[in-house]
Coordinates of C-alpha atoms and ligand atoms in Angstrom, one line a residue:
Chain N
M1 CA -54.6 30.4 38.5
A2 CA -57.2 32.4 40.3
G3 CA -56.2 33.0 43.9
S4 CA -52.4 32.7 43.4
P5 CA -50.9 36.1 44.2
L6 CA -49.3 38.2 41.5
V7 CA -46.3 38.7 43.6
H8 CA -45.2 36.4 46.4
A9 CA -42.1 37.4 48.4
R10 CA -40.6 35.8 51.4
G11 CA -37.5 36.8 53.2
L12 CA -36.4 39.1 50.4
V13 CA -33.0 40.6 50.9
K14 CA -31.0 43.0 48.8
E15 CA -27.4 43.9 49.7
F16 CA -25.1 46.3 48.1
G17 CA -21.7 45.4 49.4
R18 CA -22.1 45.7 53.2
L19 CA -25.2 47.9 52.9
V20 CA -28.5 46.0 53.5
A21 CA -31.0 47.9 51.4
V22 CA -33.8 45.3 51.7
D23 CA -33.7 43.4 54.9
G24 CA -35.8 40.3 54.7
I25 CA -39.3 41.4 53.7
D26 CA -42.4 39.3 53.2
F27 CA -45.4 40.4 51.1
D28 CA -48.0 39.3 48.7
V29 CA -49.8 41.3 46.0
Q30 CA -53.1 40.1 44.8
R31 CA -54.6 40.4 41.4
G32 CA -56.6 43.6 40.8
E33 CA -55.2 45.3 43.8
A34 CA -53.3 48.5 44.2
F35 CA -50.5 47.8 46.6
G36 CA -48.2 50.4 48.0
F37 CA -44.7 50.7 49.6
L38 CA -44.7 53.8 51.8
G39 CA -41.5 54.9 53.3
P40 CA -38.9 57.7 53.6
N41 CA -35.8 58.1 51.5
G42 CA -33.5 55.2 51.6
A43 CA -36.1 52.8 53.0
G44 CA -35.5 50.3 50.2
K45 CA -38.6 51.0 48.1
T46 CA -36.7 51.3 44.8
S47 CA -34.5 48.3 45.5
T48 CA -37.7 46.3 46.1
M49 CA -39.4 47.5 43.0
R50 CA -36.4 46.7 40.9
I51 CA -36.3 43.2 42.3
V52 CA -40.0 42.7 41.6
G53 CA -39.5 44.1 38.1
C54 CA -36.8 41.4 37.4
I55 CA -34.2 44.1 36.8
S56 CA -32.2 43.5 39.9
P57 CA -31.5 40.0 41.3
P58 CA -32.3 39.5 45.0
T59 CA -29.4 38.6 47.3
A60 CA -31.6 36.1 49.1
G61 CA -35.2 35.1 49.6
T62 CA -38.0 33.6 47.6
L63 CA -39.8 35.5 44.9
R64 CA -42.5 34.5 42.5
V65 CA -43.9 37.0 40.0
L66 CA -47.0 36.0 37.9
D67 CA -46.3 32.5 39.0
L68 CA -42.8 32.5 37.4
D69 CA -39.3 32.5 38.8
P70 CA -37.6 35.9 38.2
V71 CA -34.2 34.3 37.9
A72 CA -35.1 31.7 35.3
D73 CA -37.9 33.6 33.6
G74 CA -37.0 37.2 33.9
A75 CA -37.6 38.1 30.3
R76 CA -41.0 36.3 30.3
I77 CA -42.1 38.2 33.4
R78 CA -40.9 41.5 32.1
A79 CA -42.9 41.0 29.0
K80 CA -46.0 41.2 31.1
L81 CA -45.0 44.1 33.4
G82 CA -45.2 47.9 32.9
V83 CA -42.5 49.8 34.6
V84 CA -42.5 53.5 35.6
P85 CA -39.0 53.9 37.1
Q86 CA -38.3 56.5 39.8
Q87 CA -35.9 58.3 37.3
D88 CA -37.3 58.7 33.8
T89 CA -35.6 56.8 31.1
L90 CA -37.2 58.6 28.1
D91 CA -35.0 59.4 25.2
S92 CA -35.0 63.2 25.1
E93 CA -33.9 63.4 21.5
L94 CA -36.7 61.3 20.1
T95 CA -40.3 62.6 19.9
V96 CA -43.0 61.8 22.3
R97 CA -44.5 59.3 19.9
E98 CA -41.2 57.7 18.9
N99 CA -40.5 57.0 22.5
I100 CA -43.6 54.9 22.7
L101 CA -43.1 53.2 19.4
I102 CA -39.5 52.1 20.1
Y103 CA -40.5 51.0 23.6
G104 CA -43.2 48.9 22.0
R105 CA -40.7 47.4 19.7
Y106 CA -38.6 46.2 22.7
F107 CA -41.7 44.0 23.4
G108 CA -41.7 42.8 19.9
L109 CA -45.0 44.4 19.0
A110 CA -45.8 45.0 15.3
R111 CA -45.2 48.5 14.0
A112 CA -48.6 48.7 12.4
D113 CA -50.3 47.9 15.8
L114 CA -48.0 50.3 17.6
R115 CA -49.1 53.3 15.6
E116 CA -52.6 53.0 16.8
K117 CA -51.6 52.0 20.3
A118 CA -49.4 55.0 20.6
A119 CA -52.2 57.3 19.6
Q120 CA -54.6 55.8 22.1
L121 CA -52.0 56.0 24.9
L122 CA -51.1 59.6 24.2
D123 CA -54.7 60.5 24.2
F124 CA -55.2 58.7 27.5
V125 CA -52.4 60.8 29.2
Q126 CA -53.5 63.9 27.3
L127 CA -50.3 64.3 25.3
S128 CA -51.8 64.0 21.8
E129 CA -51.0 67.5 20.9
R130 CA -47.3 67.0 21.8
A131 CA -47.0 63.7 19.9
D132 CA -44.5 64.9 17.4
D133 CA -42.5 67.2 19.6
P134 CA -39.2 66.1 21.0
V135 CA -39.3 65.0 24.7
E136 CA -36.5 67.4 25.8
P137 CA -38.6 70.5 26.5
L138 CA -41.6 68.7 28.1
S139 CA -42.4 69.6 31.7
G140 CA -41.7 67.2 34.5
G141 CA -45.4 66.3 34.7
M142 CA -45.7 65.6 31.0
K143 CA -42.6 63.4 31.0
R144 CA -44.1 61.5 33.9
R145 CA -47.3 61.0 32.0
L146 CA -45.4 59.9 28.9
T147 CA -43.5 57.4 31.0
I148 CA -46.8 56.1 32.3
A149 CA -48.2 55.9 28.7
R150 CA -45.1 54.1 27.6
S151 CA -45.3 51.6 30.4
L152 CA -48.8 50.6 29.2
V153 CA -47.7 49.8 25.6
N154 CA -47.6 46.1 26.2
D155 CA -50.9 45.9 28.0
P156 CA -49.2 44.9 31.2
Q157 CA -50.8 42.6 33.8
V158 CA -49.1 44.6 36.5
L159 CA -47.9 48.2 36.6
L160 CA -44.9 49.0 38.8
L161 CA -44.8 52.7 39.6
D162 CA -41.8 54.0 41.6
E163 CA -42.8 57.4 43.0
P164 CA -45.1 58.3 40.1
T165 CA -45.7 61.9 41.2
T166 CA -42.6 63.0 43.1
G167 CA -41.6 66.4 42.0
L168 CA -44.9 67.3 40.3
D169 CA -47.0 70.3 41.1
P170 CA -50.4 69.6 42.7
Q171 CA -52.3 69.9 39.4
A172 CA -50.0 67.5 37.6
R173 CA -50.2 65.1 40.5
H174 CA -54.0 65.0 40.4
L175 CA -53.9 64.3 36.7
V176 CA -51.6 61.4 37.2
W177 CA -53.7 60.1 40.1
D178 CA -56.8 60.3 38.0
R179 CA -55.2 58.2 35.2
L180 CA -54.0 55.6 37.7
F181 CA -57.4 55.5 39.3
R182 CA -58.9 54.8 35.9
L183 CA -56.5 52.1 35.2
K184 CA -57.4 50.6 38.5
Q185 CA -61.1 50.7 37.7
Q186 CA -60.4 48.9 34.5
G187 CA -59.0 46.1 36.6
A188 CA -55.2 46.8 36.4
S189 CA -53.0 45.7 39.3
L190 CA -50.8 48.5 40.5
I191 CA -47.7 48.3 42.7
L192 CA -46.4 51.7 43.7
T193 CA -44.0 53.4 46.0
T194 CA -44.4 56.8 47.5
H195 CA -43.4 58.9 50.3
Y196 CA -46.6 60.9 50.1
M197 CA -49.2 59.7 52.5
D198 CA -52.0 61.4 50.6
E199 CA -50.9 59.4 47.5
A200 CA -50.9 56.2 49.4
E201 CA -54.3 57.0 50.9
Q202 CA -55.8 57.9 47.5
L203 CA -54.5 55.0 45.5
C204 CA -53.6 52.0 47.6
D205 CA -56.0 49.3 48.7
R206 CA -53.3 47.9 50.8
L207 CA -49.9 49.0 51.7
V208 CA -46.8 48.3 53.7
V209 CA -44.8 50.8 55.6
M210 CA -41.1 50.4 55.0
D211 CA -38.3 51.8 57.1
N212 CA -34.6 50.8 56.9
G213 CA -35.2 47.9 54.6
K214 CA -37.8 46.4 56.8
I215 CA -41.6 46.3 56.7
V216 CA -42.9 47.8 59.9
A217 CA -46.6 47.6 59.3
E218 CA -49.1 46.3 56.8
G219 CA -52.8 46.9 56.1
S220 CA -55.3 49.2 54.3
P221 CA -54.7 52.9 54.9
L222 CA -57.8 52.9 57.1
E223 CA -56.7 49.9 59.1
L224 CA -53.3 51.3 59.6
I225 CA -54.7 54.6 60.9
R226 CA -57.1 52.8 63.2
R227 CA -54.4 50.5 64.5
Y228 CA -51.5 52.9 65.0
S229 CA -53.2 56.2 65.5
T230 CA -56.2 57.9 66.9
R231 CA -59.1 59.3 65.1
E232 CA -58.0 62.9 65.4
V233 CA -55.0 65.0 65.9
V234 CA -54.5 68.4 67.4
E235 CA -51.5 70.2 66.0
L236 CA -50.2 73.0 68.1
R237 CA -47.6 75.6 67.1
F238 CA -46.0 78.0 69.5
A239 CA -44.5 81.4 69.0
D240 CA -42.2 81.0 72.0
R241 CA -40.8 78.0 73.8
P242 CA -43.4 75.2 73.7
P243 CA -44.7 73.9 77.1
E244 CA -43.7 70.5 78.5
P245 CA -45.9 67.7 76.9
A246 CA -47.1 66.8 80.4
E247 CA -48.8 70.2 80.7
L248 CA -50.9 69.3 77.7
R249 CA -52.6 66.2 79.1
V250 CA -56.3 66.7 79.1
D251 CA -57.4 63.9 81.4
G252 CA -58.6 60.8 79.8
L253 CA -58.8 62.2 76.4
V254 CA -55.2 62.2 75.2
D255 CA -53.8 59.0 73.9
R256 CA -50.3 60.1 73.0
I257 CA -48.3 63.3 72.5
E258 CA -45.5 63.7 70.0
S259 CA -43.1 66.7 70.1
L260 CA -41.6 67.7 66.8
P261 CA -39.2 70.5 66.2
D262 CA -41.8 72.8 64.9
R263 CA -45.0 71.6 66.5
I264 CA -46.6 69.3 69.1
L265 CA -49.1 66.7 68.0
I266 CA -51.8 65.5 70.4
Y267 CA -53.5 62.2 69.5
T268 CA -57.0 61.9 70.6
E269 CA -60.5 60.6 69.7
D270 CA -62.0 64.0 70.2
G271 CA -59.9 66.9 68.8
D272 CA -62.3 69.7 69.3
H273 CA -62.8 68.8 72.9
V274 CA -59.1 68.8 73.6
A275 CA -58.6 72.0 71.7
T276 CA -61.3 73.7 73.7
A277 CA -60.0 72.4 77.0
L278 CA -56.5 73.7 76.3
H279 CA -57.9 77.0 75.2
E280 CA -59.8 77.3 78.5
R281 CA -56.6 76.6 80.4
G282 CA -55.2 79.7 78.8
L283 CA -52.5 78.0 76.8
E284 CA -50.8 80.4 74.5
T285 CA -50.4 79.0 71.0
S286 CA -49.6 80.6 67.7
S287 CA -51.9 78.1 65.9
V288 CA -54.2 75.2 66.7
L289 CA -55.4 72.8 64.1
V290 CA -57.7 69.9 64.6
R291 CA -57.4 67.3 61.8
R292 CA -58.0 63.6 61.1
S293 CA -55.1 61.2 61.5
T294 CA -53.2 60.3 58.4
L295 CA -50.6 57.7 57.4
E296 CA -48.0 60.3 58.3
D297 CA -49.1 59.9 61.9
V298 CA -48.9 56.1 61.5
F299 CA -45.4 56.5 60.3
L300 CA -44.4 58.9 63.0
H301 CA -45.8 56.5 65.6
L302 CA -44.0 53.5 64.1
T303 CA -40.6 55.0 63.6
G304 CA -40.5 58.1 65.7
R305 CA -39.7 60.1 62.5
S306 CA -41.7 62.0 60.0
L307 CA -42.0 60.7 56.5
V308 CA -41.0 63.7 54.5
D309 CA -38.0 65.4 56.0
Chain B
M1 CA -30.7 37.5 17.9
E2 CA -34.3 38.5 17.4
L3 CA -34.1 40.4 20.8
A4 CA -30.8 42.0 19.9
A5 CA -32.4 43.2 16.7
R6 CA -34.9 45.2 18.9
S7 CA -32.2 47.1 20.7
Y8 CA -30.4 47.5 17.3
E9 CA -33.6 49.1 16.0
F10 CA -33.4 51.8 18.8
W11 CA -30.0 52.9 17.6
L12 CA -31.2 53.0 14.0
V13 CA -34.2 55.1 14.9
R14 CA -31.8 57.5 16.7
Y15 CA -29.4 57.5 13.8
R16 CA -32.3 58.4 11.4
R17 CA -32.4 61.8 13.0
V18 CA -28.7 62.6 12.3
W19 CA -27.8 60.5 9.2
R20 CA -27.7 63.4 6.8
G21 CA -25.0 65.2 8.7
S22 CA -23.2 62.0 9.4
V23 CA -23.1 61.0 5.8
A24 CA -22.0 64.5 4.7
T25 CA -19.1 64.3 7.2
S26 CA -18.2 60.9 5.8
V27 CA -17.9 62.3 2.3
V28 CA -16.1 65.6 3.2
N29 CA -13.5 64.0 5.5
P30 CA -11.8 61.7 3.0
V31 CA -11.9 64.3 0.3
F32 CA -10.0 66.8 2.5
Y33 CA -7.5 64.2 3.7
L34 CA -6.8 62.9 0.3
A35 CA -6.5 66.3 -1.2
A36 CA -4.1 67.4 1.5
L37 CA -2.0 64.3 1.9
G38 CA -2.3 62.6 -1.4
I39 CA -2.1 65.6 -3.7
G40 CA -0.4 68.2 -1.4
L41 CA 2.1 66.2 0.6
G42 CA 2.2 63.4 -2.1
T43 CA 3.8 65.6 -4.7
L44 CA 6.7 66.1 -2.3
V45 CA 7.0 62.5 -1.2
N46 CA 6.8 61.1 -4.7
H47 CA 10.1 62.9 -5.6
S48 CA 11.8 61.2 -2.7
A49 CA 14.1 58.2 -3.3
S50 CA 12.4 56.0 -0.7
R51 CA 8.7 56.2 -1.6
P52 CA 6.8 54.1 0.9
G53 CA 5.6 50.9 -0.6
H54 CA 7.1 51.9 -3.9
V55 CA 3.8 53.3 -5.1
S56 CA 2.6 56.9 -5.4
Y57 CA 2.0 58.4 -2.0
V58 CA -1.7 58.9 -2.5
D59 CA -2.0 55.2 -3.3
F60 CA -0.1 54.4 -0.1
V61 CA -1.9 56.7 2.2
A62 CA -5.5 56.2 1.0
P63 CA -6.1 52.6 2.4
G64 CA -4.3 53.7 5.6
L65 CA -6.8 56.6 6.0
L66 CA -9.7 54.3 5.1
A67 CA -8.7 51.9 8.0
A68 CA -8.0 54.7 10.4
A69 CA -11.4 56.3 9.7
A70 CA -13.0 53.0 10.5
M71 CA -11.2 52.9 13.8
Q72 CA -12.3 56.4 14.6
T73 CA -15.9 55.8 13.8
A74 CA -16.0 52.7 16.0
A75 CA -14.1 54.5 18.8
G76 CA -16.5 57.4 18.7
E77 CA -19.6 55.2 18.8
A78 CA -18.3 52.9 21.5
S79 CA -17.2 55.6 23.9
F80 CA -19.6 58.4 24.8
P81 CA -22.7 56.9 23.4
I82 CA -22.3 53.7 25.5
L83 CA -21.5 55.7 28.7
A84 CA -24.5 57.9 28.0
A85 CA -26.8 54.9 27.5
I86 CA -25.6 53.7 30.9
K87 CA -25.8 56.8 33.0
W88 CA -27.0 60.0 31.2
T89 CA -29.8 59.1 28.8
R90 CA -30.1 55.7 30.6
Q91 CA -31.5 54.0 27.5
Y92 CA -30.0 50.7 28.7
Q93 CA -32.1 51.0 31.8
A94 CA -35.2 51.5 29.7
M95 CA -34.4 48.4 27.8
L96 CA -33.7 46.4 30.9
A97 CA -37.2 46.9 32.1
T98 CA -38.5 45.1 28.9
P99 CA -37.8 41.5 27.7
L100 CA -34.4 42.6 26.5
G101 CA -31.4 41.2 28.5
I102 CA -27.8 42.4 28.8
R103 CA -26.7 40.2 25.9
D104 CA -29.4 41.7 23.6
I105 CA -28.5 45.2 24.7
F106 CA -24.8 44.6 24.1
L107 CA -25.1 42.8 20.8
G108 CA -27.7 45.3 19.4
H109 CA -25.4 48.2 20.2
Q110 CA -22.4 46.4 18.7
L111 CA -24.4 45.6 15.6
F112 CA -25.2 49.3 15.2
I113 CA -21.5 50.4 15.7
V114 CA -20.5 48.0 13.0
T115 CA -23.3 49.3 10.8
R116 CA -22.0 52.8 11.2
V117 CA -18.6 51.7 10.3
L118 CA -20.0 49.9 7.2
I119 CA -21.8 53.0 6.1
S120 CA -18.9 55.4 6.6
S121 CA -16.3 53.0 5.2
A122 CA -18.4 52.4 2.1
I123 CA -18.4 56.1 1.5
Y124 CA -14.7 56.4 2.2
L125 CA -14.0 53.6 -0.1
A126 CA -16.0 55.3 -2.9
V127 CA -14.1 58.5 -2.4
I128 CA -10.7 56.9 -2.5
A129 CA -11.8 55.0 -5.6
A130 CA -12.7 58.3 -7.2
F131 CA -9.2 59.5 -6.5
G132 CA -8.0 56.5 -8.5
T133 CA -6.2 54.8 -5.7
I134 CA -7.7 51.3 -6.0
H135 CA -5.6 49.1 -8.2
S136 CA -7.3 45.8 -7.8
P137 CA -10.8 44.3 -7.9
L138 CA -9.9 42.9 -4.5
G139 CA -10.2 46.5 -3.3
V140 CA -13.9 45.9 -2.6
L141 CA -12.9 43.5 0.1
A142 CA -11.4 46.4 2.0
L143 CA -15.0 47.1 3.0
P144 CA -15.5 43.9 5.1
A145 CA -11.9 44.4 6.3
C146 CA -13.0 47.8 7.7
V147 CA -16.1 46.2 9.3
L148 CA -13.9 43.7 11.0
L149 CA -11.5 46.4 12.2
G150 CA -14.6 48.3 13.4
A151 CA -15.7 45.3 15.3
A152 CA -12.3 44.9 16.9
F153 CA -12.4 48.5 18.1
G154 CA -16.1 48.6 18.9
T155 CA -15.8 45.6 21.3
A156 CA -12.5 46.6 22.8
I157 CA -13.5 50.2 23.4
A158 CA -16.9 49.1 24.7
A159 CA -15.0 47.0 27.2
Y160 CA -13.0 50.1 28.2
T161 CA -16.1 52.2 28.5
T162 CA -18.1 49.7 30.6
G163 CA -15.1 48.7 32.6
V164 CA -13.3 52.0 33.2
A165 CA -15.3 55.0 32.3
H166 CA -17.4 56.7 34.9
E167 CA -17.4 60.4 34.2
G168 CA -16.4 60.6 30.6
N169 CA -13.0 62.2 31.2
E170 CA -11.5 58.7 31.0
F171 CA -12.0 59.0 27.3
N172 CA -9.3 61.8 27.1
A173 CA -6.7 59.3 28.1
L174 CA -8.1 56.7 25.6
F175 CA -8.0 59.1 22.7
R176 CA -4.7 60.8 23.7
F177 CA -2.7 57.7 24.4
G178 CA -4.5 55.1 22.3
I179 CA -6.4 56.3 19.3
V180 CA -4.4 59.3 18.3
P181 CA -0.9 57.6 18.5
M182 CA -2.3 54.6 16.6
F183 CA -3.7 57.0 14.0
L184 CA -0.3 58.6 13.6
F185 CA 2.1 55.7 14.0
S186 CA 0.4 52.4 12.9
G187 CA 1.4 52.5 9.3
T188 CA -1.3 55.0 8.2
F189 CA 1.1 57.6 6.9
F190 CA 4.4 55.9 6.7
P191 CA 5.6 52.3 7.1
V192 CA 6.2 51.2 10.7
S193 CA 9.7 50.0 9.7
R194 CA 10.6 53.7 10.0
L195 CA 10.0 53.6 13.8
P196 CA 12.8 52.8 16.2
V197 CA 12.9 49.6 18.1
P198 CA 10.7 48.8 20.2
L199 CA 8.1 51.3 18.9
D200 CA 7.9 49.4 15.6
W201 CA 7.0 46.2 17.6
I202 CA 4.3 48.0 19.5
A203 CA 2.9 49.4 16.3
L204 CA 2.8 45.9 14.8
A205 CA 0.8 44.7 17.7
T206 CA -2.0 47.4 17.3
P207 CA -5.1 46.2 15.6
L208 CA -5.0 49.4 13.5
W209 CA -1.8 48.3 11.8
H210 CA -3.3 45.0 10.9
G211 CA -6.3 46.8 9.5
V212 CA -4.1 49.2 7.5
A213 CA -2.0 46.4 6.2
L214 CA -5.0 44.4 5.1
C215 CA -6.7 47.3 3.4
R216 CA -3.5 48.3 1.7
D217 CA -2.9 44.8 0.4
L218 CA -6.4 44.7 -0.9
T219 CA -6.5 48.1 -2.6
L220 CA -3.1 47.7 -4.1
G221 CA -3.7 44.0 -5.0
R222 CA -0.4 42.8 -3.8
G223 CA -0.7 40.9 -0.5
T224 CA -0.2 37.2 0.1
L225 CA -3.2 35.2 1.2
L226 CA -1.4 33.9 4.2
A227 CA -0.5 37.4 5.5
D228 CA -3.9 38.7 4.9
L229 CA -5.6 35.8 6.7
G230 CA -3.2 36.5 9.5
H231 CA -4.3 40.1 9.7
A232 CA -8.0 39.1 9.6
G233 CA -7.4 36.4 12.2
Y234 CA -5.7 38.9 14.5
L235 CA -8.6 41.3 14.2
T236 CA -11.0 38.5 14.9
V237 CA -9.2 37.6 18.1
W238 CA -9.4 41.2 19.2
T239 CA -13.1 41.2 18.5
L240 CA -13.7 38.0 20.4
V241 CA -11.6 38.9 23.4
G242 CA -12.9 42.5 23.5
G243 CA -16.4 41.2 23.1
A244 CA -16.1 38.7 25.9
L245 CA -14.6 41.3 28.2
A246 CA -17.2 43.9 27.3
Y247 CA -20.0 41.5 27.9
R248 CA -18.6 40.8 31.4
F249 CA -18.3 44.5 32.2
Y250 CA -21.8 45.2 30.8
R251 CA -23.1 42.7 33.3
R252 CA -21.1 44.0 36.2
R253 CA -22.2 47.5 35.3
L254 CA -25.8 47.0 34.6
V255 CA -26.9 44.2 36.9
K256 CA -27.2 45.8 40.3
Ligands
ATP1 N1 -26.9 50.4 43.1 C1 -26.7 50.7 44.4 N2 -25.5 50.6 44.9 C2 -25.3 50.8 46.2 N3 -26.2 51.1 47.1 C3 -27.5 51.3 46.6 C4 -27.8 51.0 45.3 N4 -29.1 51.3 45.1 C5 -29.6 51.6 46.3 N5 -28.6 51.6 47.2 C6 -28.8 51.9 48.7 O1 -29.8 51.1 49.2 C7 -30.6 51.9 50.1 C8 -32.0 51.8 49.7 O2 -32.2 52.6 48.5 P1 -33.5 52.7 47.7 O3 -33.2 53.4 46.5 O4 -34.1 51.3 47.6 O5 -34.4 53.5 48.7 P2 -35.8 54.2 48.4 O6 -36.7 53.8 49.5 O7 -36.2 54.0 47.0 O8 -35.4 55.7 48.7 P3 -36.0 57.1 47.9 O9 -37.3 57.4 48.5 O10 -34.9 58.1 48.2 O11 -36.1 56.7 46.5 C9 -30.0 53.3 50.2 O12 -29.1 53.3 51.3 C10 -29.2 53.4 48.9 O13 -28.1 54.2 49.0
MG2 MG1 -36.6 55.2 45.5

């Protein structure tokens, strides 16, 4: 089966009554790849993940997951997936270990094997010390790690992660990223959603940008930045009223200017040059920042809105 | 069925954490009720000219309480825990991401509810036996009768929970206008013939009355086979209809 994609979707649609959550999307996920859905709230990421996870039936479209048909073979597909839902579904009254054991039982795994497996997984996500504590008092980051450990109990061929680090502090996020990165190195295929551009850049080999149920762009993070943005960005903030964008044109060097409520972004290949030129013109700013373009800029360019509002 | 057993196991694991308290309650409850009603109230009733069922009051009320307790256990397990599994603890969602399907989730939970009824009814039956209220070897069959009654309520209330309940306050109406009146008026404490028309007809249509009548026939050893098969058949119909409805509502609720 080498070469056939893990997930193959064409014209996928999900409607909730009159609301179109997923509006005819096409994508393929290849084996061993980390594939991301990047998009703002309500873009349709979770709806898509639930369809791929064979939890929610699509309203229309073609879908193959692991070369099987989700409608006919949902249970067989789910047996090979690991799911980290956006909202945790841990049982807070059971212990950390029990949560993994019972979840493994849902997959029909033998109790004896599960004991060992649970210990390994808890070690992997650094929760061994909490193994016999109830889940209830765990921190958000610990619960997320436990959910990830739990999703690995059946040695899944694909891991579906819906916003794996939303709501975590930076340290907790880095720990999760590190574990996901290791899984990737071990050859796991990851499909994840996020509205953090840094997460998408760190983890995804390839991603699609979703907005309003549609895919508006597709590529590797670098490709997307090259295609839809410039190399660098100058961010200007102003104490008083900002100047008209036209006044900020530094001839031949400025590709595009975006005015946001709190700042102005100047897209250019040479940020330092533009910043210096503006300074020489005597422009009064409260701060000037020259940075590299990110997926945030790609999103802004594609949709006219920022990703995290 | 093998898949349903996996979701059943979840509920057992959960029950393992609370079984001691639950068993203690199952012992204490019947002791209190029998002491108060059988011995306390019974001494008054036994002097009356029209003793219900022409037996001592404790003998009359014990099988009624047994059946009513089975109803209450099933109602408790099929109300909040199901709603919680749908929307608060979201255990059903966890299961749905695994090979388990709606049918397995539904059947596994029903199996557990019936197990809970089996455990608490067995204890109840032992207690009423200790009070000397079982007058026939057929009395042991009151246990499967309770399980059947539990299944009738477990499925019907699961249908109510999955079809109607969203916030949990819907259960107030269920208990206030369903469970409590049934407990009081479906033959548990006095024969439904004492009720005015048409309330007696309504009482006769409740599944609890059939459960009470069946248990009473069995513990007193005096029913006719035909009547008792009728009661069991009626409860089976409730179970099947409730189960079919509940399964439909489970689907509608969980497949989004
Ligand atoms: N079960 C449902 N019933 C009705 N509408 C729904 C349901 N699930 C999602 N929607 C709607 O579908 C749209 C897409 O939602 P979805 O959860 O897929 O977005 P998302 O990209 O995951 O957003 P977020 O970043 O907030 O998680 C939203 O408008 C949402 O309200
Ligand atoms: Mg989402």
